[in-house]
Amino acid sequence: MHTPLTYGAGFPGRPAKLVEKRLARRTPVRLGRHAAPLNGFTFHAPASLAARVQRRIDQAESEAWMARLWRRDATLWTGNDEGRWLGWLHPGAAPRELGRMAAICRKLCVAGFSDAVLLGMGGASLGAEALAHTLGMGGGGLRLHVLDSTDAAQVRAVQSAVDLTRCLFVVSSKSGSTLESRMLAAYFHEQVARRLGRQEAGTRFVAITDPGSALLAQARDEGYAAVFEGEPSIGGRNSVLSPFGLVALTLLGHDPAAFLRDTRPMLRACGTEAPARANPGLILGALLGEAALDGRDKLTLLAAPGLEHLGCWLEQLLAESTGKNGTGIVPVDHEPPGDPEDYGRDRMFVHLAKSDAPCVELDLRMRRLAEAGFPVLRCELPSARLLGQEFFRWEVATAVAAAVLHVNPFDQPDVEASKVRTRALALRHEAGTGLAEGVPLLVEGALAFHGTESGATAMDLLASHISGLDEAGYVSLLAYIARNEANEAWLAAMRCRLRQATGAATMGGFGPRYLHSIGQLHKGGPAGGRFLFITADVAVDLEAPGHALGFAATQRAQALGDMEELVSRGRPCMRVHIAGPIEAGLAQLAGLLDQAVQAVAVR
């Protein structure tokens, strides 16, 4: 049940500065024997933004946007191939296939495995990761690990965390040709074969891929235990409610049919029969798109405990879908929360909340932000089991926001450019000419600095790089090191210091993971980003059978290739390379960044 979007006392025409709307009451929706509430949504917005959103919803209603979305009308966006990529509108449309998938996964759960390791990148892994961290293990499920990196230390860490003789490997790639997934599958297949023999090794693997892919043929040749085929009309970032998310959900011990039933209330609410002014996906999408056009394009995600990994999934969905043609929504995820005075006018905030586990501290923080005049959106889950509703709500909203911004939400025109440069660097390395890392600007202690900035010291170089930020810009820290708890804490601390010194939004990512998430936006989205790459020595590389380069060399080529591409587009970049122990190098870099931000603050 919905409350229509209408304006009352304190709305446009009155002196009140904020508008608050509650778009959904959590009344149970009956679905046969099953009842699930609709996830809640409220928003606070300045009156000027609320008026823009009202006009956009009026336009969407008069032009039948939602009907056009559901009938796959590409003219809602750019009139190109958008209609080919809307299979995600019908999750669970093939119940027989869903039942087959669930039965196979349940057999795997009782086949003697204790853990499952999912090998995939971007849309092939981020949804599964969100499900694993949000829902945890169900009864009789497997412990799920997601590995989406070519970092040798991270690969070793996952290997040491599992018993390879009792581990199921899930190779996940829509195209079947994703470089990282192929390398990881080759490496772990070899490791298992050394322990159990090559014939037995194949039975410890399953694949999720689209029909006709090279991975499908490989799985059959190597005797994989199962292959789950994706739907070709669903792109990777929209695939979480397809086998690319549901296989992981089922291996965790959850019922995929029940999960999809709990998602249906949001499908109905976002459907064509819902009034435009009460459609959760349309309202959210109009807010996102109009805020971006109004200069509030830094969508800052703040999640209640237990929902943090939903932000990682949202980051890719928003960045890849809207970050192109010089426009887009810049998702700011996992940035440490601040006070209202720490943020610029370019911010809009999303509060991911759980009504069955309220977070008083975060509630108070969001209230202060709203009172300070920032747009604040609240998406509220009655329980974690309704996570599927948020997946669907945000997929619809992102499609609507893309219509507002006049971009194709289903392509990624700038992603391939970095891959081309990476392949060229890899070929140079194979030919024995090295990776062409260039001569550093200077070396100070364990750190070598590469880029185009000028300065007499390392602190000067960093200060010069940071001081170039403008009010509408952002800084992105891109770390080609292992994604572990210590390094994540270091990245968060540096982002906090940079924001407090500059007032700019910060992004952060581990390479090459971020290339499959926010990489499109970095290259094709709004200008104003400044990029700090971090690379490091690797003492011992790991080899992937059938691949000329090992993991460490591949990771370095990916870093250099992405930086090359960004520089070619006029994006300011600096790279800091750590020689020796990473911990010591990061400590030195933290000290230099502290000095640099202090110097910038004085200026």
Coordinates of C-alpha atoms in Angstrom, one line a residue:
M1 CA 0.0 0.0 0.0
H2 CA 1.3 3.4 -0.9
T3 CA 0.8 7.0 0.1
P4 CA 0.7 9.2 -3.1
L5 CA 3.4 11.8 -3.5
T6 CA 1.6 15.0 -2.7
Y7 CA 2.7 18.3 -1.1
G8 CA 1.2 19.5 2.1
A9 CA 2.1 22.2 4.7
G10 CA 5.7 23.3 4.5
F11 CA 6.0 22.3 0.9
P12 CA 6.7 24.6 -2.2
G13 CA 5.0 27.9 -1.7
R14 CA 5.7 27.8 2.1
P15 CA 8.9 28.9 3.9
A16 CA 10.0 25.5 5.0
K17 CA 13.3 24.4 3.5
L18 CA 12.9 20.7 3.6
V19 CA 10.3 18.3 2.1
E20 CA 9.7 14.9 3.6
K21 CA 7.7 12.2 2.0
R22 CA 6.9 8.7 3.0
L23 CA 6.3 6.6 0.0
A24 CA 5.4 3.2 1.4
R25 CA 3.7 1.8 4.5
R26 CA 4.9 -1.6 5.4
T27 CA 1.6 -3.3 5.0
P28 CA 1.9 -7.1 4.3
V29 CA 1.3 -8.1 0.7
R30 CA -0.4 -11.5 0.5
L31 CA 1.0 -13.9 -2.1
G32 CA -1.0 -17.1 -1.7
R33 CA 0.3 -18.8 1.5
H34 CA 3.2 -16.3 1.7
A35 CA 3.0 -12.8 3.1
A36 CA 5.9 -10.3 2.8
P37 CA 5.9 -6.6 3.6
L38 CA 7.0 -4.0 1.2
N39 CA 10.3 -2.4 2.1
G40 CA 9.9 1.2 3.2
F41 CA 11.1 4.4 1.7
T42 CA 11.2 8.0 2.9
F43 CA 13.1 11.1 1.8
H44 CA 13.9 14.6 2.9
A45 CA 14.9 17.1 0.2
P46 CA 15.2 20.8 -0.2
A47 CA 12.0 22.3 -1.7
S48 CA 13.8 23.2 -5.0
L49 CA 14.8 19.6 -5.6
A50 CA 11.4 18.3 -4.5
A51 CA 9.8 20.5 -7.1
R52 CA 12.1 19.2 -9.8
V53 CA 11.3 15.7 -8.9
Q54 CA 7.6 16.5 -9.0
R55 CA 7.9 17.9 -12.5
R56 CA 9.9 14.8 -13.6
I57 CA 7.3 12.4 -12.2
D58 CA 4.6 14.4 -14.0
Q59 CA 6.5 14.0 -17.2
A60 CA 7.1 10.3 -16.5
E61 CA 3.3 9.8 -15.9
S62 CA 2.3 11.7 -19.1
E63 CA 4.8 9.9 -21.2
A64 CA 4.1 6.5 -19.7
W65 CA 7.7 5.8 -18.7
M66 CA 6.9 2.7 -16.6
A67 CA 4.8 1.1 -19.3
R68 CA 7.6 1.8 -21.8
L69 CA 10.2 0.3 -19.4
W70 CA 8.1 -2.9 -18.9
R71 CA 7.5 -3.3 -22.7
R72 CA 11.3 -2.9 -23.3
D73 CA 10.9 0.3 -25.3
A74 CA 14.5 1.6 -26.1
T75 CA 13.2 5.1 -26.8
L76 CA 12.9 5.6 -23.1
W77 CA 16.7 6.0 -23.2
T78 CA 18.7 6.5 -26.4
G79 CA 16.8 4.3 -28.8
N80 CA 19.7 1.9 -29.3
D81 CA 19.8 -1.7 -28.0
E82 CA 18.4 -1.1 -24.5
G83 CA 15.4 -3.3 -25.2
R84 CA 17.7 -6.4 -25.4
W85 CA 18.9 -6.0 -21.8
L86 CA 15.7 -6.0 -19.7
G87 CA 15.4 -9.7 -18.8
W88 CA 16.0 -8.7 -15.2
L89 CA 12.4 -7.4 -15.0
H90 CA 11.2 -11.0 -14.7
P91 CA 13.3 -12.8 -12.0
G92 CA 12.3 -16.4 -11.5
A93 CA 10.4 -16.4 -14.8
A94 CA 11.4 -20.0 -15.4
P95 CA 10.4 -22.0 -12.3
R96 CA 11.4 -25.3 -13.7
E97 CA 15.0 -24.1 -14.3
L98 CA 14.9 -22.5 -10.8
G99 CA 13.9 -25.9 -9.3
R100 CA 16.6 -27.7 -11.2
M101 CA 19.2 -25.2 -10.0
A102 CA 18.1 -25.5 -6.4
A103 CA 18.1 -29.3 -6.5
I104 CA 21.7 -29.4 -7.8
C105 CA 22.9 -26.9 -5.3
R106 CA 21.3 -28.8 -2.4
K107 CA 23.0 -32.0 -3.6
L108 CA 26.3 -30.2 -3.6
C109 CA 25.7 -28.9 -0.1
V110 CA 25.5 -32.5 1.2
A111 CA 28.4 -33.9 -1.0
G112 CA 31.1 -33.5 1.6
F113 CA 32.1 -29.9 0.9
S114 CA 32.6 -27.4 3.7
D115 CA 33.3 -24.3 1.7
A116 CA 32.6 -22.7 -1.6
V117 CA 34.9 -20.2 -3.3
L118 CA 33.3 -18.1 -6.0
L119 CA 35.7 -16.9 -8.7
G120 CA 34.3 -14.0 -10.6
M121 CA 34.4 -10.2 -11.2
G122 CA 31.9 -7.4 -11.1
G123 CA 28.4 -8.4 -11.7
A124 CA 29.4 -12.1 -11.5
S125 CA 30.5 -11.7 -7.9
L126 CA 29.2 -8.5 -6.2
G127 CA 25.7 -9.7 -5.8
A128 CA 26.8 -13.0 -4.4
E129 CA 29.1 -11.2 -2.0
A130 CA 26.2 -9.0 -0.8
L131 CA 24.0 -12.1 -0.3
A132 CA 26.7 -13.9 1.7
H133 CA 27.5 -11.0 4.0
T134 CA 23.8 -9.9 4.5
L135 CA 22.1 -13.2 4.9
G136 CA 25.0 -15.4 6.1
M137 CA 24.7 -19.2 6.1
G138 CA 21.4 -21.0 6.3
G139 CA 20.8 -24.5 7.6
G140 CA 23.1 -27.0 5.8
G141 CA 24.8 -24.4 3.7
L142 CA 28.4 -23.9 2.8
R143 CA 30.7 -21.1 3.9
L144 CA 31.0 -18.9 0.8
H145 CA 34.2 -16.9 -0.1
V146 CA 34.3 -14.5 -3.0
L147 CA 37.7 -14.1 -4.8
D148 CA 37.7 -11.2 -7.3
S149 CA 41.4 -10.3 -7.5
T150 CA 44.7 -11.0 -9.3
D151 CA 46.6 -10.0 -6.2
A152 CA 48.9 -12.9 -5.3
A153 CA 48.7 -12.4 -1.6
Q154 CA 44.9 -12.3 -1.7
V155 CA 44.8 -15.5 -3.7
R156 CA 47.1 -17.2 -1.2
A157 CA 44.9 -15.9 1.7
V158 CA 41.8 -17.6 0.3
Q159 CA 43.7 -20.8 -0.4
S160 CA 44.9 -20.9 3.1
A161 CA 41.4 -20.3 4.5
V162 CA 39.9 -23.5 3.0
D163 CA 40.6 -27.2 2.8
L164 CA 41.1 -27.7 -1.0
T165 CA 40.0 -31.3 -0.7
R166 CA 36.6 -30.2 0.7
C167 CA 36.1 -27.0 -1.3
L168 CA 33.7 -26.4 -4.2
F169 CA 34.8 -23.8 -6.7
V170 CA 32.2 -21.7 -8.5
V171 CA 33.6 -20.1 -11.7
S172 CA 31.3 -17.2 -12.6
S173 CA 31.5 -15.3 -15.8
K174 CA 28.7 -14.2 -18.2
S175 CA 31.0 -14.0 -21.2
G176 CA 33.1 -17.0 -20.1
S177 CA 36.2 -15.0 -21.2
T178 CA 36.9 -12.8 -18.2
L179 CA 40.6 -12.8 -17.7
E180 CA 40.7 -12.8 -13.9
S181 CA 38.1 -15.6 -13.7
R182 CA 40.0 -17.8 -16.2
M183 CA 43.3 -17.3 -14.4
L184 CA 41.7 -18.1 -11.0
A185 CA 40.0 -21.2 -12.3
A186 CA 43.2 -22.5 -13.9
Y187 CA 45.2 -21.9 -10.8
F188 CA 42.8 -23.6 -8.4
H189 CA 42.1 -26.5 -10.8
E190 CA 45.8 -27.2 -10.9
Q191 CA 46.0 -27.0 -7.1
V192 CA 43.1 -29.4 -6.6
A193 CA 44.5 -31.8 -9.3
R194 CA 47.8 -32.0 -7.5
R195 CA 46.0 -33.3 -4.4
L196 CA 43.2 -35.4 -5.9
G197 CA 44.2 -36.1 -9.5
R198 CA 43.0 -34.3 -12.7
Q199 CA 39.9 -36.3 -13.3
E200 CA 38.6 -35.8 -9.7
A201 CA 39.5 -32.1 -9.8
G202 CA 36.8 -31.3 -12.3
T203 CA 34.1 -32.6 -10.1
R204 CA 35.0 -29.9 -7.5
F205 CA 34.0 -27.2 -9.9
V206 CA 30.8 -25.7 -11.2
A207 CA 30.3 -22.9 -13.7
I208 CA 27.8 -20.1 -14.1
T209 CA 27.9 -18.6 -17.6
D210 CA 25.8 -17.7 -20.6
P211 CA 24.9 -20.2 -23.3
G212 CA 27.5 -20.8 -25.9
S213 CA 30.4 -19.3 -23.9
A214 CA 34.0 -20.6 -23.9
L215 CA 33.6 -21.4 -20.2
L216 CA 30.6 -23.7 -21.0
A217 CA 32.8 -25.7 -23.3
Q218 CA 35.6 -25.8 -20.7
A219 CA 33.3 -27.0 -18.0
R220 CA 32.2 -29.9 -20.1
D221 CA 35.7 -30.8 -21.2
E222 CA 37.0 -30.7 -17.6
G223 CA 34.1 -32.6 -16.2
Y224 CA 32.6 -29.9 -14.0
A225 CA 30.0 -31.1 -11.5
A226 CA 27.4 -28.7 -12.9
V227 CA 26.8 -25.8 -15.3
F228 CA 24.2 -23.1 -14.6
E229 CA 23.3 -21.1 -17.6
G230 CA 22.5 -17.4 -17.3
E231 CA 19.9 -15.4 -19.3
P232 CA 21.5 -13.6 -22.2
S233 CA 19.1 -10.7 -21.9
I234 CA 20.4 -9.8 -18.5
G235 CA 23.6 -7.8 -18.2
G236 CA 26.1 -8.6 -15.4
R237 CA 25.3 -5.7 -13.1
N238 CA 21.6 -6.6 -13.2
S239 CA 22.1 -10.4 -12.8
V240 CA 21.9 -10.8 -9.0
L241 CA 18.3 -12.3 -9.2
S242 CA 19.4 -14.7 -11.9
P243 CA 21.7 -17.7 -11.4
F244 CA 24.7 -15.4 -10.9
G245 CA 23.2 -14.5 -7.5
L246 CA 20.8 -17.4 -6.8
V247 CA 23.4 -20.2 -7.1
A248 CA 25.4 -18.5 -4.3
L249 CA 22.2 -18.0 -2.3
T250 CA 21.3 -21.6 -2.5
L251 CA 24.8 -22.9 -1.7
L252 CA 24.6 -20.7 1.4
G253 CA 21.6 -22.8 2.5
H254 CA 18.8 -20.5 1.6
D255 CA 15.6 -21.2 -0.5
P256 CA 15.8 -19.3 -3.8
A257 CA 12.1 -19.7 -4.5
A258 CA 11.2 -18.2 -1.1
F259 CA 13.7 -15.4 -1.6
L260 CA 12.1 -14.5 -5.0
R261 CA 8.6 -14.7 -3.4
D262 CA 9.7 -12.1 -0.8
T263 CA 10.9 -9.9 -3.7
R264 CA 7.5 -9.9 -5.5
P265 CA 5.9 -7.1 -3.5
M266 CA 8.5 -4.7 -5.0
L267 CA 8.0 -6.1 -8.5
R268 CA 4.3 -5.3 -8.2
A269 CA 4.9 -1.9 -6.6
C270 CA 7.2 -1.0 -9.5
G271 CA 4.9 -2.3 -12.1
T272 CA 2.6 -0.6 -14.6
E273 CA -0.5 -0.7 -12.5
A274 CA 1.0 1.3 -9.7
P275 CA 0.3 5.0 -9.8
A276 CA 3.4 7.0 -11.0
R277 CA 3.4 9.0 -7.8
A278 CA 3.5 5.9 -5.6
N279 CA 6.0 3.8 -7.7
P280 CA 9.1 3.2 -5.5
G281 CA 11.4 2.6 -8.4
L282 CA 10.2 5.7 -10.3
I283 CA 10.3 8.0 -7.3
L284 CA 13.8 6.9 -6.4
G285 CA 15.0 7.1 -10.0
A286 CA 13.6 10.6 -10.4
L287 CA 15.3 11.7 -7.2
L288 CA 18.7 10.2 -8.3
G289 CA 18.5 11.7 -11.8
E290 CA 17.3 15.1 -10.8
A291 CA 19.8 15.4 -8.0
A292 CA 22.6 14.6 -10.4
L293 CA 21.4 17.3 -12.9
D294 CA 21.2 19.7 -10.0
G295 CA 24.9 19.2 -9.1
R296 CA 24.2 16.7 -6.3
D297 CA 25.8 13.8 -8.1
K298 CA 27.9 12.4 -5.2
L299 CA 25.5 9.7 -3.9
T300 CA 26.8 8.8 -0.5
L301 CA 25.8 5.4 0.9
L302 CA 25.6 5.0 4.7
A303 CA 24.5 1.5 5.7
A304 CA 23.3 0.0 9.0
P305 CA 25.3 -2.8 10.4
G306 CA 24.7 -5.9 8.3
L307 CA 23.9 -4.0 5.1
E308 CA 27.3 -2.6 4.3
H309 CA 27.9 -5.0 1.3
L310 CA 24.8 -3.9 -0.4
G311 CA 26.7 -0.7 -1.0
C312 CA 29.4 -2.6 -3.0
W313 CA 26.7 -3.9 -5.3
L314 CA 25.0 -0.6 -5.7
E315 CA 28.3 1.1 -6.5
Q316 CA 28.7 -1.0 -9.6
L317 CA 25.1 -0.7 -10.6
L318 CA 25.0 3.1 -10.4
A319 CA 28.5 3.8 -11.7
E320 CA 28.4 1.5 -14.8
S321 CA 24.9 2.3 -15.7
T322 CA 25.0 6.1 -15.5
G323 CA 28.7 7.1 -15.7
K324 CA 29.2 7.8 -19.4
N325 CA 29.0 10.7 -21.9
G326 CA 30.5 13.0 -19.3
T327 CA 27.6 12.7 -16.9
G328 CA 26.5 10.2 -14.2
I329 CA 25.9 9.5 -10.6
V330 CA 29.1 9.1 -8.5
P331 CA 28.4 6.5 -5.8
V332 CA 30.4 7.1 -2.6
D333 CA 30.5 3.8 -0.7
H334 CA 32.4 2.9 2.5
E335 CA 33.6 6.5 3.1
P336 CA 33.8 7.0 6.9
P337 CA 30.7 9.1 8.0
G338 CA 31.3 12.7 8.9
D339 CA 29.4 15.7 10.3
P340 CA 27.3 18.0 8.1
E341 CA 30.1 20.6 7.9
D342 CA 32.4 17.9 6.4
Y343 CA 30.4 17.7 3.2
G344 CA 30.0 19.9 0.1
R345 CA 26.8 20.8 -1.7
D346 CA 27.4 18.1 -4.3
R347 CA 26.2 15.4 -1.8
M348 CA 23.0 13.4 -1.5
F349 CA 22.8 10.7 1.1
V350 CA 21.2 7.2 1.1
H351 CA 20.5 5.5 4.4
L352 CA 20.2 1.8 4.1
A353 CA 18.3 0.8 7.3
K354 CA 16.9 -2.3 9.0
S355 CA 13.8 -1.8 11.0
D356 CA 14.4 -5.1 12.9
A357 CA 17.8 -3.9 14.0
P358 CA 17.7 -0.1 14.4
C359 CA 21.0 1.8 14.5
V360 CA 20.3 4.9 16.7
E361 CA 23.7 6.5 16.0
L362 CA 23.2 6.3 12.2
D363 CA 19.6 7.5 12.6
L364 CA 20.7 10.6 14.5
R365 CA 23.5 11.3 11.9
M366 CA 21.0 11.2 9.0
R367 CA 18.6 13.5 10.9
R368 CA 21.4 16.0 11.3
L369 CA 22.2 15.8 7.6
A370 CA 18.6 16.4 6.7
E371 CA 18.3 19.3 9.1
A372 CA 21.5 20.8 7.5
G373 CA 19.7 20.9 4.1
F374 CA 21.1 17.8 2.4
P375 CA 18.8 15.4 0.5
V376 CA 18.5 12.2 2.5
L377 CA 16.9 9.0 1.2
R378 CA 16.0 6.2 3.6
C379 CA 15.5 2.6 2.2
E380 CA 14.3 0.4 5.0
L381 CA 14.3 -3.4 5.1
P382 CA 11.9 -5.0 7.7
S383 CA 14.4 -7.9 7.7
A384 CA 17.4 -9.1 5.7
R385 CA 15.3 -11.7 4.0
L386 CA 13.8 -8.9 1.9
L387 CA 17.1 -7.9 0.4
G388 CA 15.8 -9.0 -3.0
Q389 CA 13.3 -6.1 -2.9
E390 CA 16.2 -3.6 -2.7
F391 CA 18.0 -5.3 -5.5
F392 CA 14.9 -4.8 -7.7
R393 CA 14.0 -1.3 -6.5
W394 CA 17.5 0.0 -7.3
E395 CA 17.6 -1.7 -10.7
V396 CA 14.4 0.0 -11.7
A397 CA 15.5 3.3 -10.1
T398 CA 18.8 3.2 -12.0
A399 CA 17.0 2.6 -15.3
V400 CA 14.8 5.6 -14.5
A401 CA 17.7 7.8 -13.5
A402 CA 19.5 6.8 -16.8
A403 CA 16.3 8.0 -18.7
V404 CA 16.5 11.3 -16.8
L405 CA 20.2 11.6 -17.7
H406 CA 19.6 10.5 -21.4
V407 CA 22.2 7.7 -21.3
N408 CA 22.0 4.0 -22.1
P409 CA 22.0 2.2 -18.7
F410 CA 23.1 -1.2 -20.2
D411 CA 26.3 -0.5 -22.0
Q412 CA 29.8 0.3 -20.7
P413 CA 31.5 2.0 -23.6
D414 CA 34.7 2.9 -21.8
V415 CA 35.5 -0.3 -20.0
E416 CA 37.3 -2.0 -22.9
A417 CA 39.8 0.8 -23.3
S418 CA 41.8 -0.1 -20.2
K419 CA 41.7 -3.8 -21.1
V420 CA 43.2 -3.0 -24.5
R421 CA 46.1 -1.2 -22.9
T422 CA 46.6 -4.0 -20.3
R423 CA 46.8 -6.6 -23.1
A424 CA 49.4 -4.4 -24.9
L425 CA 51.5 -4.1 -21.8
A426 CA 51.2 -7.9 -21.2
L427 CA 52.4 -8.6 -24.7
R428 CA 55.4 -6.3 -24.1
H429 CA 56.2 -8.2 -20.9
E430 CA 55.9 -11.6 -22.7
A431 CA 58.3 -10.3 -25.4
G432 CA 60.8 -9.5 -22.7
T433 CA 60.6 -5.7 -22.9
G434 CA 59.0 -5.3 -19.5
L435 CA 55.9 -3.4 -18.5
A436 CA 57.2 0.1 -19.3
E437 CA 56.7 1.5 -15.8
G438 CA 58.7 4.7 -16.6
V439 CA 61.2 6.6 -14.6
P440 CA 59.8 7.8 -11.3
L441 CA 59.6 11.6 -10.6
L442 CA 61.4 10.9 -7.3
V443 CA 62.1 8.1 -4.8
E444 CA 61.8 8.8 -1.1
G445 CA 62.3 5.9 1.3
A446 CA 60.3 2.9 0.2
L447 CA 58.1 4.9 -2.2
A448 CA 58.6 5.8 -5.9
F449 CA 56.3 8.5 -7.3
H450 CA 55.1 8.4 -10.9
G451 CA 53.0 11.0 -12.7
T452 CA 53.1 14.5 -14.1
E453 CA 53.0 16.7 -10.9
S454 CA 56.0 18.8 -9.9
G455 CA 57.5 19.1 -6.5
A456 CA 60.9 18.9 -4.7
T457 CA 59.7 16.3 -2.1
A458 CA 57.2 13.5 -1.9
M459 CA 55.0 15.7 0.3
D460 CA 55.1 18.5 -2.3
L461 CA 54.0 16.1 -5.1
L462 CA 51.1 14.8 -3.0
A463 CA 50.0 18.3 -2.0
S464 CA 50.1 19.4 -5.6
H465 CA 48.0 16.5 -6.7
I466 CA 45.4 17.0 -3.9
S467 CA 45.2 20.8 -4.2
G468 CA 43.9 20.5 -7.8
L469 CA 40.5 19.3 -6.5
D470 CA 37.6 21.6 -7.2
E471 CA 34.3 21.8 -5.3
A472 CA 32.5 19.4 -7.6
G473 CA 35.4 17.0 -7.9
Y474 CA 36.4 13.8 -6.1
V475 CA 39.5 11.9 -5.3
S476 CA 39.8 8.1 -5.9
L477 CA 42.4 5.9 -4.1
L478 CA 43.0 2.8 -6.2
A479 CA 45.1 0.2 -4.3
Y480 CA 46.6 -2.7 -6.2
I481 CA 47.2 -4.6 -3.1
A482 CA 45.4 -7.4 -1.2
R483 CA 41.9 -6.5 0.0
N484 CA 42.1 -7.4 3.6
E485 CA 40.9 -5.9 6.9
A486 CA 44.1 -4.0 7.6
N487 CA 44.3 -2.5 4.1
E488 CA 40.6 -1.6 4.1
A489 CA 41.1 0.2 7.4
W490 CA 44.1 2.1 5.9
L491 CA 42.1 3.1 2.8
A492 CA 39.2 4.3 5.0
A493 CA 41.5 6.4 7.2
M494 CA 43.1 8.1 4.2
R495 CA 39.7 8.8 2.6
C496 CA 38.6 10.5 5.8
R497 CA 41.7 12.7 6.0
L498 CA 41.4 13.7 2.4
R499 CA 37.7 14.6 2.7
Q500 CA 38.3 16.7 5.9
A501 CA 41.2 18.5 4.2
T502 CA 39.5 19.2 0.9
G503 CA 35.8 18.9 1.4
A504 CA 35.7 16.7 -1.7
A505 CA 34.0 13.3 -2.0
T506 CA 36.3 10.3 -1.9
M507 CA 36.1 6.9 -3.6
G508 CA 38.3 3.9 -2.9
G509 CA 38.9 0.6 -4.6
F510 CA 41.1 -2.4 -4.8
G511 CA 42.5 -3.3 -8.2
P512 CA 41.5 -5.0 -10.3
R513 CA 38.2 -5.4 -8.5
Y514 CA 37.2 -1.7 -9.0
L515 CA 37.8 -1.9 -12.8
H516 CA 34.7 -4.1 -13.0
S517 CA 32.7 -1.7 -10.8
I518 CA 33.6 2.0 -10.9
G519 CA 36.1 1.9 -13.7
Q520 CA 33.5 2.9 -16.3
L521 CA 32.6 6.0 -14.4
H522 CA 36.2 7.1 -13.9
K523 CA 36.7 7.2 -17.6
G524 CA 33.3 8.1 -19.0
G525 CA 31.6 9.9 -16.1
P526 CA 31.7 13.5 -14.9
A527 CA 35.1 15.2 -15.0
G528 CA 36.8 16.4 -11.8
G529 CA 38.2 13.1 -10.5
R530 CA 41.8 12.9 -9.3
F531 CA 43.3 9.4 -9.0
L532 CA 46.0 8.1 -6.7
F533 CA 47.2 4.6 -7.7
I534 CA 49.1 2.4 -5.2
T535 CA 51.1 -0.5 -6.4
A536 CA 53.6 -2.7 -4.6
D537 CA 56.4 -5.2 -5.0
V538 CA 55.5 -8.9 -4.8
A539 CA 58.2 -11.2 -3.5
V540 CA 56.9 -14.4 -5.1
D541 CA 54.4 -14.5 -7.9
L542 CA 51.8 -17.3 -8.5
E543 CA 51.5 -18.8 -12.0
A544 CA 48.2 -19.7 -13.7
P545 CA 48.5 -22.6 -16.1
G546 CA 47.9 -21.6 -19.7
H547 CA 48.6 -17.9 -19.0
A548 CA 51.9 -16.3 -19.9
L549 CA 51.8 -13.8 -17.1
G550 CA 51.5 -14.7 -13.4
F551 CA 49.1 -13.0 -11.1
A552 CA 51.4 -10.2 -9.9
A553 CA 52.5 -9.3 -13.4
T554 CA 48.9 -9.3 -14.6
Q555 CA 47.9 -7.1 -11.7
R556 CA 50.7 -4.6 -12.4
A557 CA 49.7 -4.5 -16.1
Q558 CA 46.1 -3.8 -15.1
A559 CA 47.2 -0.9 -12.9
L560 CA 49.5 0.6 -15.5
G561 CA 46.9 0.1 -18.3
D562 CA 44.1 1.9 -16.4
M563 CA 46.4 4.8 -15.4
E564 CA 47.5 5.1 -19.0
E565 CA 43.9 5.3 -20.2
L566 CA 42.9 7.8 -17.6
V567 CA 45.9 10.1 -18.4
S568 CA 45.0 9.8 -22.1
R569 CA 41.6 11.3 -21.3
G570 CA 43.0 14.2 -19.3
R571 CA 42.3 12.7 -15.9
P572 CA 45.0 13.7 -13.3
C573 CA 46.8 10.6 -12.0
M574 CA 49.7 9.8 -9.7
R575 CA 51.1 6.4 -8.9
V576 CA 53.0 5.5 -5.7
H577 CA 54.9 2.3 -5.8
I578 CA 55.9 0.5 -2.6
A579 CA 59.2 -1.4 -2.5
G580 CA 59.6 -3.9 0.3
P581 CA 57.0 -4.7 3.0
I582 CA 53.6 -3.2 2.2
E583 CA 52.8 -2.4 5.8
A584 CA 55.9 -0.1 6.1
G585 CA 55.2 1.5 2.8
L586 CA 51.6 2.3 3.6
A587 CA 52.7 3.7 7.0
Q588 CA 55.2 6.0 5.2
L589 CA 52.6 7.0 2.6
A590 CA 50.1 7.8 5.4
G591 CA 52.5 10.1 7.1
L592 CA 53.2 11.9 3.8
L593 CA 49.5 12.3 3.1
D594 CA 49.0 13.7 6.5
Q595 CA 51.7 16.3 5.8
A596 CA 50.2 17.0 2.4
V597 CA 46.6 17.6 3.6
Q598 CA 47.9 19.9 6.3
A599 CA 49.8 21.9 3.7
V600 CA 46.7 22.0 1.5
A601 CA 44.6 23.2 4.5
V602 CA 47.0 26.0 5.2
R603 CA 46.8 27.2 1.6

